CSV table of C-alpha atoms in Angstrom, one decimal:
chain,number,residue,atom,x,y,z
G,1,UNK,CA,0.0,0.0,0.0
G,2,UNK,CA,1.6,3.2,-1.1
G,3,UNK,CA,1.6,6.3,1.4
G,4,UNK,CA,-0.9,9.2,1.1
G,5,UNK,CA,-0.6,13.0,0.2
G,6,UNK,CA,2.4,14.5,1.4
G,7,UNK,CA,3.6,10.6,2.7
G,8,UNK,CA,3.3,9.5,-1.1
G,9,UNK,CA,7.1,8.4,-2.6
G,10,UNK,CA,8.6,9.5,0.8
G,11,UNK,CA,8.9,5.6,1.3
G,12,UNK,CA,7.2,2.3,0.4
G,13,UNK,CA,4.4,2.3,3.0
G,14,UNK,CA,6.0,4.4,6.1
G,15,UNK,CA,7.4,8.1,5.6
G,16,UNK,CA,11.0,8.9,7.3
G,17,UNK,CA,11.6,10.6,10.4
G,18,UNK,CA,13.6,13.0,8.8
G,19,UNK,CA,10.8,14.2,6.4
G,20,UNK,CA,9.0,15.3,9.6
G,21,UNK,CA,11.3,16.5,11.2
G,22,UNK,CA,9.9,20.1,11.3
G,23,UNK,CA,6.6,18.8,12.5
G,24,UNK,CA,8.8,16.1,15.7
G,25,UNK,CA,10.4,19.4,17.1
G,26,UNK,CA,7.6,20.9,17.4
G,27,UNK,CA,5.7,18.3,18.9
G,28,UNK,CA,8.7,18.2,21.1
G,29,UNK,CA,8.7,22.0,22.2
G,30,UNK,CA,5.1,21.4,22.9
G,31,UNK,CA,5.5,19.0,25.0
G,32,UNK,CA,8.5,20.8,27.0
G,33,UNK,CA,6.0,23.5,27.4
G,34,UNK,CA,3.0,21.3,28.8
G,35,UNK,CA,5.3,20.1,31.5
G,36,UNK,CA,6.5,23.3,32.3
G,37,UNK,CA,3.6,24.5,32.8
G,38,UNK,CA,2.3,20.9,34.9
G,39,UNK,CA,6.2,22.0,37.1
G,40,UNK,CA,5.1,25.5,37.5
G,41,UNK,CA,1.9,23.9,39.2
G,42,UNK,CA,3.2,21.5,41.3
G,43,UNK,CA,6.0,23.9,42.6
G,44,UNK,CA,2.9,26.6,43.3
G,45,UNK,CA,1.0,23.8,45.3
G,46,UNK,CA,3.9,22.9,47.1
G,47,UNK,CA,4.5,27.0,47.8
G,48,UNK,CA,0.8,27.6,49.0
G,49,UNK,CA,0.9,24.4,50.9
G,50,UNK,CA,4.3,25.3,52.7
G,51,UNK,CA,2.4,29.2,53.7
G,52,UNK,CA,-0.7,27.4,54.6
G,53,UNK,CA,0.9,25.3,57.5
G,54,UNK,CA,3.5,28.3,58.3
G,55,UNK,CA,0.3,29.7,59.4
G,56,UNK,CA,-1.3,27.5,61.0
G,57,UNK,CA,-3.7,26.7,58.1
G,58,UNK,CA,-5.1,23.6,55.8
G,59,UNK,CA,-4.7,23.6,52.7
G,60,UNK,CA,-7.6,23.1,50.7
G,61,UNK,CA,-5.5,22.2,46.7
G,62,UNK,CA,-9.1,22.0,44.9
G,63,UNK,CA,-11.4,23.9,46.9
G,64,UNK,CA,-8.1,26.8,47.0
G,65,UNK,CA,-8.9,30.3,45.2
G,66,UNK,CA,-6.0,31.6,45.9
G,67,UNK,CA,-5.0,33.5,42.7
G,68,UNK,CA,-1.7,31.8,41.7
G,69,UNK,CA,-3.1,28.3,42.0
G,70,UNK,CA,-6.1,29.3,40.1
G,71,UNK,CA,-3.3,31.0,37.5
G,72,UNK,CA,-1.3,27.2,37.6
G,73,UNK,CA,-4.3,25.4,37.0
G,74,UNK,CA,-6.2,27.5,34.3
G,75,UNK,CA,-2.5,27.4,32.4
G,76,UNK,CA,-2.5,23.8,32.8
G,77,UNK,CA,-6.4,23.0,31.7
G,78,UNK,CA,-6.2,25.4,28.9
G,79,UNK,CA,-3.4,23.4,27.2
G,80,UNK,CA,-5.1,20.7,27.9
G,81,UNK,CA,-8.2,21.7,26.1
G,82,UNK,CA,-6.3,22.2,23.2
G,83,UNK,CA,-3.5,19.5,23.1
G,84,UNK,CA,-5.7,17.0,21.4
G,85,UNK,CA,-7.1,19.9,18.3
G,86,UNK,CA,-3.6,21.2,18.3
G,87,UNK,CA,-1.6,18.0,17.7
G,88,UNK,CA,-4.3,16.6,15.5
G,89,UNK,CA,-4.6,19.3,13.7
G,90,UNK,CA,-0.5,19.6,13.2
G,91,UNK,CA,-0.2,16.0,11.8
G,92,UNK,CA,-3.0,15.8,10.2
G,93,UNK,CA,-1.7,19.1,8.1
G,94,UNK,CA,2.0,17.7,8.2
G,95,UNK,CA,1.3,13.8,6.5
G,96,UNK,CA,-1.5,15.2,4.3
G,97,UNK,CA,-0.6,18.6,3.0
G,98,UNK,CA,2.9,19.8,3.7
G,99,UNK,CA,5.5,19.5,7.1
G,100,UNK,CA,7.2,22.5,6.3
G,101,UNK,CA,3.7,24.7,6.5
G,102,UNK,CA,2.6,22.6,9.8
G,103,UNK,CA,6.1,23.1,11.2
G,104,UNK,CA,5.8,27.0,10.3
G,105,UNK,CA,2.6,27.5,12.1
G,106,UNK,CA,3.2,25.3,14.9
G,107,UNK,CA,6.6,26.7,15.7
G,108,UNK,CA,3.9,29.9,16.0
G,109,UNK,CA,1.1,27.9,18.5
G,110,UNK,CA,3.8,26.8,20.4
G,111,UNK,CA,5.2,30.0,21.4
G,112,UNK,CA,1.6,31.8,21.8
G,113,UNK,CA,1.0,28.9,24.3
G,114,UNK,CA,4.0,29.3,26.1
G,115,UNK,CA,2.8,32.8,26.6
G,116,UNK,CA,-0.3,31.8,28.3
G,117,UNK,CA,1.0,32.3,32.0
G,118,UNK,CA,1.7,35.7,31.4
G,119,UNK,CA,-1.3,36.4,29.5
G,120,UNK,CA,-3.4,35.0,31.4
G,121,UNK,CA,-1.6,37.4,35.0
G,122,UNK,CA,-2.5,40.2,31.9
G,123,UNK,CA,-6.3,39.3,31.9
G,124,UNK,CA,-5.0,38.9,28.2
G,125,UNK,CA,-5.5,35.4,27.1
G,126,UNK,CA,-7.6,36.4,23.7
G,127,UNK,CA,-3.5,37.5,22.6
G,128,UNK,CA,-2.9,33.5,22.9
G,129,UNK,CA,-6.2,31.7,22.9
G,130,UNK,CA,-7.1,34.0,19.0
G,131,UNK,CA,-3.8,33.1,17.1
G,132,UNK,CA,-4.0,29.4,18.3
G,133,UNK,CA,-7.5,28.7,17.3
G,134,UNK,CA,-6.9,30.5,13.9
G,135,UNK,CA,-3.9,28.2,13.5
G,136,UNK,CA,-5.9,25.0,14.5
G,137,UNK,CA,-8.7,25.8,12.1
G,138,UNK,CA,-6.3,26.7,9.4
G,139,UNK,CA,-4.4,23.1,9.7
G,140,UNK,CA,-7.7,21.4,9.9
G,141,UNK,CA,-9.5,23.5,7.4
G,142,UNK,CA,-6.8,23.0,4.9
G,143,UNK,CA,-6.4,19.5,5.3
G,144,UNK,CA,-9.3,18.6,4.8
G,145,UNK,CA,-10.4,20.8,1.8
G,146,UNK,CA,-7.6,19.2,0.1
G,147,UNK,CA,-8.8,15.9,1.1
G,148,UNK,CA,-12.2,16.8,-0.9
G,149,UNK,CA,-10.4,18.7,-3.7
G,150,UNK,CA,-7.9,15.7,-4.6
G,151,UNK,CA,-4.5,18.1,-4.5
G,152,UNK,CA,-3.2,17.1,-1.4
């Protein structure tokens, strides 16, 4: 069975590595950002914990609305929420249509994601949540008009 779109004469049935490589690094970065962002909330439990029982208090980790675990948790569900579009999106675009364009606008989700934090402290996140859903729809929307069109 011969590979499809972009996957086509990359290899008999399996595309290289190396032809998505773009599209591996930046499923990489992603994932370095995720679990920096899952370190930044553990280490801000741990903080509110440790200033709970300095004084004299419990601490309450889900029933808490104290502002910088609601900040760690909101920058961890958001990515969440948007990991499975995202990376569906990207290699969906990237074996169907083109790496190099999935790579390109990946490289540019990644880093408004890894902006979310601050955003988010900003009361800002429409500067990260905007671009990222524009760049999900665009993957998707792209690969599957050329699905229907017959020029992927």
């Amino acid at each position: 069975m011969a590979g499809v779109g972009y996957a086509a004469g990359v290899g008999d049935e399996v595309a290289s590595a190396f032809a998505f490589r773009k599209p591996i690094a930046v499923t990489a970065a992603y994932m370095l950002v995720y679990y920096g962002f899952i370190i930044n909330q553990v280490l801000t439990s741990g903080r509110l914990k440790r200033a709970a029982k300095k004084k004299g208090e419990r601490f309450n980790r889900h029933g808490n609305t104290e502002p910088d675990m609601i900040w760690a948790d909101r920058t961890v569900l958001n990515m969440l929420e948007q990991m499975v579009p995202f990376l569906v999106s990207l290699w969906a675009h990237a074996a169907f249509v083109s790496p190099d364009t999935a790579a390109m606008l990946g490289a540019v989700y990644v880093a408004c994601r890894a902006c979310y934090p601050v955003a988010w402290m900003l009361n800002k996140v429409l500067f990260v949540t905007v671009p990222n859903y524009i760049i999900i729809t665009y993957l998707l929307g792209s690969t599957v008009a050329a699905a229907f069109s017959g020029s992927a």
